[in-house]
Each structure stands twice: as C-alpha cells, then as structure tokens.
Amino acid sequence: MRIATVVAFVFALVGGHAHAQGVVTQRNVSLGMAKTMAEAALAECASKGYHTSVAVLDRAAQVLVIMRDEQATAQTAEMARRKAYTARMFRISTMEFQKRTAEDPGREAQRDLADIL
C-alpha cells in the first residue's frame, strides 16, 4: 500500500509538471507598430530642430526598426540602437540608468557591458 501511495504521488508531480510545459504566449510590438513609433519619434524630433536616429526593439531586445533623419550624422543610428537596448535591458530610461550608475559605485561596471550606452 505504501508503494502505491508513493507511485501515485510521483505521477501527480510528473503530471503537474508536464501540464506546466504548454505554449507560452507573449505580446510583442508588430513591425507596423514599430515603424509608426519610429516615424512619430523622428517627426517629433524634426519639429524641434533635431536631426537624429530612432531605434525600436522588440521584447527580446532585437532591432525591429532603425530610422535615421537624412541630415543626421552616421553614428546616431548606432547610438539610438544602444540607447534602446540599454532601456530595454534595464527597464528604465537611459537618463535614469545614468543616474543610478553614477550614484551607486556597485553599479558602475554596468556601464561597461557590451552595447550599453
């Protein structure tokens, strides 16, 4: 009887674990939405006299869109990508990231990670 109880318990654990391995659904920005976001950001910058670049990443920090104003310098596209990557990885604005890493000596090394701006 005791063995049957142990076997039933093991099957219950395995069965519960197998059930938890279903398909995971995640929400992500579509390419169309990414283009709209990038175009709106460039238009806003242009209205203020800034010639820059914009990068939009998905939830996995992969580039969906990079757009550069015709008058923006070449490095702005890479800077936009790294800025977007930093914001996505740390889930805060790059201004807040700079503030946190400047105030906390324990976080200084985060600024030296690859692709962080």
Coordinates of N, CA and C in Angstrom, one line a residue:
M1 N 0.8 -1.2 0.0 CA 0.0 0.0 0.0 C 0.9 1.3 0.0
R2 N 1.9 1.2 0.8 CA 2.8 2.4 0.8 C 3.5 2.7 -0.5
I3 N 3.9 1.7 -1.3 CA 4.5 1.8 -2.6 C 3.5 2.5 -3.5
A4 N 2.2 2.0 -3.5 CA 1.2 2.6 -4.3 C 1.0 4.1 -4.0
T5 N 1.1 4.5 -2.8 CA 0.9 5.9 -2.4 C 2.1 6.7 -3.0
V6 N 3.3 6.2 -2.9 CA 4.5 6.8 -3.4 C 4.4 7.0 -4.9
V7 N 4.0 5.9 -5.6 CA 3.9 5.9 -7.1 C 2.8 6.9 -7.5
A8 N 1.7 7.0 -6.8 CA 0.6 7.9 -7.1 C 1.1 9.4 -6.9
F9 N 1.9 9.6 -5.8 CA 2.5 10.9 -5.6 C 3.4 11.3 -6.7
V10 N 4.3 10.4 -7.1 CA 5.2 10.7 -8.2 C 4.5 11.0 -9.5
F11 N 3.5 10.2 -9.8 CA 2.7 10.5 -11.0 C 2.0 11.9 -10.9
A12 N 1.5 12.2 -9.8 CA 0.9 13.5 -9.6 C 1.9 14.7 -9.8
L13 N 3.1 14.5 -9.3 CA 4.1 15.5 -9.5 C 4.5 15.6 -11.0
V14 N 4.8 14.5 -11.6 CA 5.2 14.5 -13.0 C 4.0 15.0 -13.9
G15 N 2.8 14.6 -13.6 CA 1.7 15.1 -14.4 C 1.5 16.6 -14.2
G16 N 1.7 17.1 -13.1 CA 1.5 18.6 -12.8 C 2.6 19.3 -13.5
H17 N 3.8 18.8 -13.6 CA 5.0 19.4 -14.2 C 4.8 19.4 -15.7
A18 N 4.3 18.3 -16.3 CA 4.1 18.2 -17.7 C 3.0 19.2 -18.2
H19 N 2.0 19.4 -17.4 CA 0.9 20.3 -17.7 C 1.5 21.8 -17.8
A20 N 2.5 22.1 -17.0 CA 3.0 23.4 -16.9 C 3.9 23.7 -18.1
Q21 N 4.2 22.8 -19.0 CA 5.1 23.0 -20.1 C 4.4 23.3 -21.4
G22 N 3.2 23.9 -21.3 CA 2.5 24.3 -22.5 C 3.1 25.5 -23.3
V23 N 2.4 25.9 -24.3 CA 2.9 27.0 -25.1 C 2.8 28.3 -24.3
V24 N 3.8 29.1 -24.5 CA 3.8 30.4 -23.8 C 3.4 31.5 -24.8
T25 N 2.5 32.3 -24.5 CA 2.1 33.4 -25.4 C 2.6 34.7 -24.8
Q26 N 3.3 35.5 -25.7 CA 3.8 36.8 -25.3 C 3.3 37.8 -26.2
R27 N 3.2 39.0 -25.7 CA 2.8 40.2 -26.5 C 4.1 40.9 -27.0
N28 N 4.0 41.3 -28.2 CA 5.2 42.0 -28.8 C 4.7 43.1 -29.7
V29 N 5.6 44.0 -30.0 CA 5.3 45.1 -30.9 C 5.4 44.5 -32.4
S30 N 4.4 44.8 -33.2 CA 4.5 44.4 -34.6 C 5.4 45.3 -35.4
L31 N 5.8 44.8 -36.5 CA 6.7 45.6 -37.4 C 6.0 46.9 -37.8
G32 N 4.7 46.8 -38.1 CA 3.9 48.0 -38.5 C 3.9 49.0 -37.4
M33 N 3.7 48.6 -36.1 CA 3.6 49.5 -35.0 C 5.0 50.1 -34.7
A34 N 6.1 49.3 -34.9 CA 7.4 49.8 -34.7 C 7.7 50.9 -35.7
K35 N 7.3 50.7 -37.0 CA 7.5 51.7 -38.0 C 6.8 53.0 -37.6
T36 N 5.5 52.9 -37.2 CA 4.7 54.0 -36.7 C 5.4 54.8 -35.6
M37 N 5.9 54.0 -34.6 CA 6.5 54.6 -33.5 C 7.8 55.4 -33.9
A38 N 8.6 54.7 -34.8 CA 9.8 55.4 -35.2 C 9.5 56.6 -36.0
E39 N 8.6 56.6 -36.9 CA 8.2 57.7 -37.7 C 7.7 58.9 -36.8
A40 N 6.9 58.6 -35.8 CA 6.4 59.6 -34.9 C 7.5 60.2 -34.1
A41 N 8.4 59.4 -33.7 CA 9.6 59.9 -32.9 C 10.5 60.8 -33.8
L42 N 10.7 60.4 -35.0 CA 11.5 61.3 -35.9 C 10.8 62.6 -36.2
A43 N 9.5 62.5 -36.4 CA 8.7 63.7 -36.7 C 8.8 64.7 -35.5
E44 N 8.7 64.1 -34.3 CA 8.7 65.0 -33.1 C 10.1 65.6 -33.0
C45 N 11.1 64.9 -33.2 CA 12.5 65.4 -33.1 C 12.7 66.5 -34.2
A46 N 12.2 66.2 -35.4 CA 12.4 67.2 -36.5 C 11.6 68.5 -36.2
S47 N 10.5 68.4 -35.6 CA 9.7 69.6 -35.3 C 10.4 70.5 -34.2
K48 N 11.3 69.9 -33.5 CA 12.1 70.6 -32.5 C 13.5 71.0 -33.0
G49 N 13.8 70.7 -34.3 CA 15.0 71.0 -34.9 C 16.2 70.0 -34.8
Y50 N 15.8 68.8 -34.3 CA 16.9 67.8 -34.1 C 16.9 66.9 -35.3
H51 N 18.1 66.6 -35.7 CA 18.4 65.6 -36.8 C 19.0 64.4 -36.1
T52 N 18.3 63.3 -36.0 CA 18.8 62.2 -35.2 C 18.3 60.9 -35.8
S53 N 18.5 59.8 -35.1 CA 18.0 58.5 -35.5 C 17.2 57.9 -34.4
V54 N 16.4 56.9 -34.7 CA 15.5 56.2 -33.8 C 15.6 54.7 -34.0
A55 N 15.6 54.0 -32.9 CA 15.6 52.5 -32.9 C 14.4 52.0 -32.1
V56 N 13.7 51.0 -32.6 CA 12.7 50.3 -31.9 C 13.0 48.9 -31.8
L57 N 13.0 48.3 -30.6 CA 13.4 46.9 -30.3 C 12.1 46.2 -29.9
D58 N 12.2 44.9 -30.0 CA 11.1 44.0 -29.5 C 11.4 43.6 -28.1
R59 N 10.6 42.8 -27.5 CA 10.7 42.5 -26.1 C 12.0 41.7 -25.8
A60 N 12.6 41.1 -26.8 CA 13.9 40.3 -26.7 C 15.1 41.2 -27.0
A61 N 14.8 42.5 -27.2 CA 15.9 43.5 -27.5 C 16.5 43.3 -28.8
Q62 N 15.7 42.7 -29.8 CA 16.1 42.6 -31.1 C 15.6 43.8 -31.9
V63 N 16.4 44.3 -32.8 CA 16.0 45.5 -33.6 C 14.9 45.2 -34.5
L64 N 13.8 46.0 -34.5 CA 12.7 45.9 -35.5 C 12.9 47.0 -36.5
V65 N 13.2 48.2 -36.1 CA 13.3 49.3 -37.0 C 14.4 50.2 -36.5
I66 N 15.2 50.7 -37.5 CA 16.1 51.8 -37.2 C 15.9 52.8 -38.3
M67 N 15.6 54.0 -38.0 CA 15.4 55.1 -39.0 C 16.3 56.3 -38.6
R68 N 16.9 56.8 -39.7 CA 17.8 58.0 -39.5 C 17.4 59.1 -40.4
D69 N 17.3 60.3 -39.8 CA 17.0 61.5 -40.5 C 18.1 61.7 -41.6
E70 N 17.7 62.3 -42.7 CA 18.6 62.5 -43.8 C 19.8 63.3 -43.4
Q71 N 19.6 64.2 -42.4 CA 20.7 65.1 -42.0 C 21.4 64.7 -40.8
A72 N 21.0 63.5 -40.2 CA 21.7 63.0 -39.0 C 23.0 62.5 -39.4
T73 N 24.0 62.6 -38.5 CA 25.3 62.0 -38.7 C 25.3 60.5 -38.5
A74 N 26.3 59.8 -39.1 CA 26.3 58.4 -39.2 C 26.2 57.7 -37.8
Q75 N 26.8 58.2 -36.8 CA 26.9 57.5 -35.5 C 25.6 57.5 -34.8
T76 N 24.6 58.3 -35.2 CA 23.3 58.4 -34.4 C 22.5 57.1 -34.5
A77 N 22.6 56.4 -35.6 CA 21.9 55.1 -35.7 C 22.4 54.1 -34.7
E78 N 23.7 54.0 -34.6 CA 24.2 53.0 -33.6 C 23.9 53.5 -32.2
M79 N 24.0 54.8 -31.9 CA 23.7 55.3 -30.6 C 22.2 55.1 -30.3
A80 N 21.3 55.3 -31.2 CA 19.9 55.0 -31.0 C 19.7 53.5 -30.6
R81 N 20.3 52.6 -31.4 CA 20.2 51.2 -31.1 C 20.7 50.9 -29.7
R82 N 21.8 51.4 -29.3 CA 22.4 51.1 -28.0 C 21.6 51.7 -26.9
K83 N 21.0 52.9 -27.1 CA 20.2 53.6 -26.1 C 18.9 52.8 -25.9
A84 N 18.3 52.3 -27.0 CA 17.1 51.5 -26.9 C 17.4 50.2 -26.2
Y85 N 18.6 49.6 -26.5 CA 19.0 48.3 -25.9 C 19.1 48.5 -24.4
T86 N 19.8 49.6 -24.0 CA 20.0 49.9 -22.6 C 18.7 50.0 -21.8
A87 N 17.8 50.8 -22.4 CA 16.5 51.0 -21.8 C 15.7 49.7 -21.7
R88 N 15.8 48.9 -22.7 CA 15.1 47.6 -22.7 C 15.7 46.6 -21.7
M89 N 17.0 46.5 -21.6 CA 17.6 45.5 -20.7 C 17.4 45.9 -19.3
F90 N 17.4 47.2 -18.9 CA 17.3 47.6 -17.5 C 15.9 48.0 -17.2
R91 N 15.1 48.1 -18.2 CA 13.7 48.5 -18.0 C 13.5 49.9 -17.3
I92 N 14.4 50.8 -17.6 CA 14.4 52.2 -17.2 C 14.9 53.1 -18.3
S93 N 14.6 54.3 -18.2 CA 15.1 55.2 -19.2 C 16.7 55.3 -19.1
T94 N 17.3 55.7 -20.2 CA 18.8 55.8 -20.1 C 19.2 56.9 -19.2
M95 N 18.4 57.9 -19.1 CA 18.7 59.0 -18.1 C 18.7 58.4 -16.7
E96 N 17.7 57.6 -16.4 CA 17.6 57.0 -15.0 C 18.8 56.0 -14.9
F97 N 19.1 55.3 -15.9 CA 20.3 54.4 -15.9 C 21.5 55.1 -15.5
Q98 N 21.8 56.2 -16.2 CA 23.0 57.0 -16.0 C 23.0 57.5 -14.5
K99 N 21.9 58.0 -14.0 CA 21.8 58.5 -12.7 C 22.1 57.4 -11.7
R100 N 21.5 56.2 -11.8 CA 21.7 55.1 -10.9 C 23.1 54.6 -10.9
T101 N 23.7 54.5 -12.1 CA 25.1 54.0 -12.1 C 26.1 55.1 -11.6
A102 N 25.8 56.3 -11.7 CA 26.6 57.4 -11.2 C 26.6 57.5 -9.7
E103 N 25.4 57.2 -9.1 CA 25.2 57.4 -7.7 C 25.6 56.1 -6.9
D104 N 25.6 55.0 -7.5 CA 25.9 53.7 -6.8 C 27.2 53.1 -7.4
P105 N 28.3 53.2 -6.6 CA 29.6 52.6 -7.1 C 29.5 51.1 -7.4
G106 N 28.6 50.4 -6.8 CA 28.4 49.0 -7.1 C 27.8 48.7 -8.5
R107 N 27.2 49.7 -9.1 CA 26.6 49.6 -10.4 C 27.5 50.2 -11.5
E108 N 28.6 50.8 -11.2 CA 29.5 51.4 -12.2 C 29.8 50.4 -13.4
A109 N 30.1 49.2 -13.0 CA 30.5 48.2 -14.0 C 29.5 47.9 -15.1
Q110 N 28.2 48.2 -14.7 CA 27.1 48.0 -15.7 C 27.3 48.9 -17.0
R111 N 27.9 50.0 -16.8 CA 28.2 50.9 -18.0 C 29.2 50.3 -18.9
D112 N 30.0 49.3 -18.5 CA 31.0 48.7 -19.3 C 30.5 47.5 -20.1
L113 N 29.2 47.1 -19.9 CA 28.7 45.9 -20.5 C 28.6 46.2 -22.0
A114 N 28.7 45.2 -22.8 CA 28.5 45.3 -24.3 C 27.2 45.9 -24.7
D115 N 27.2 46.9 -25.6 CA 26.0 47.5 -26.2 C 25.3 48.5 -25.2
I116 N 25.8 48.7 -24.1 CA 25.2 49.6 -23.1 C 25.6 51.0 -23.4
L117 N 24.7 51.9 -23.4 CA 25.0 53.3 -23.7 C 24.8 54.2 -22.4

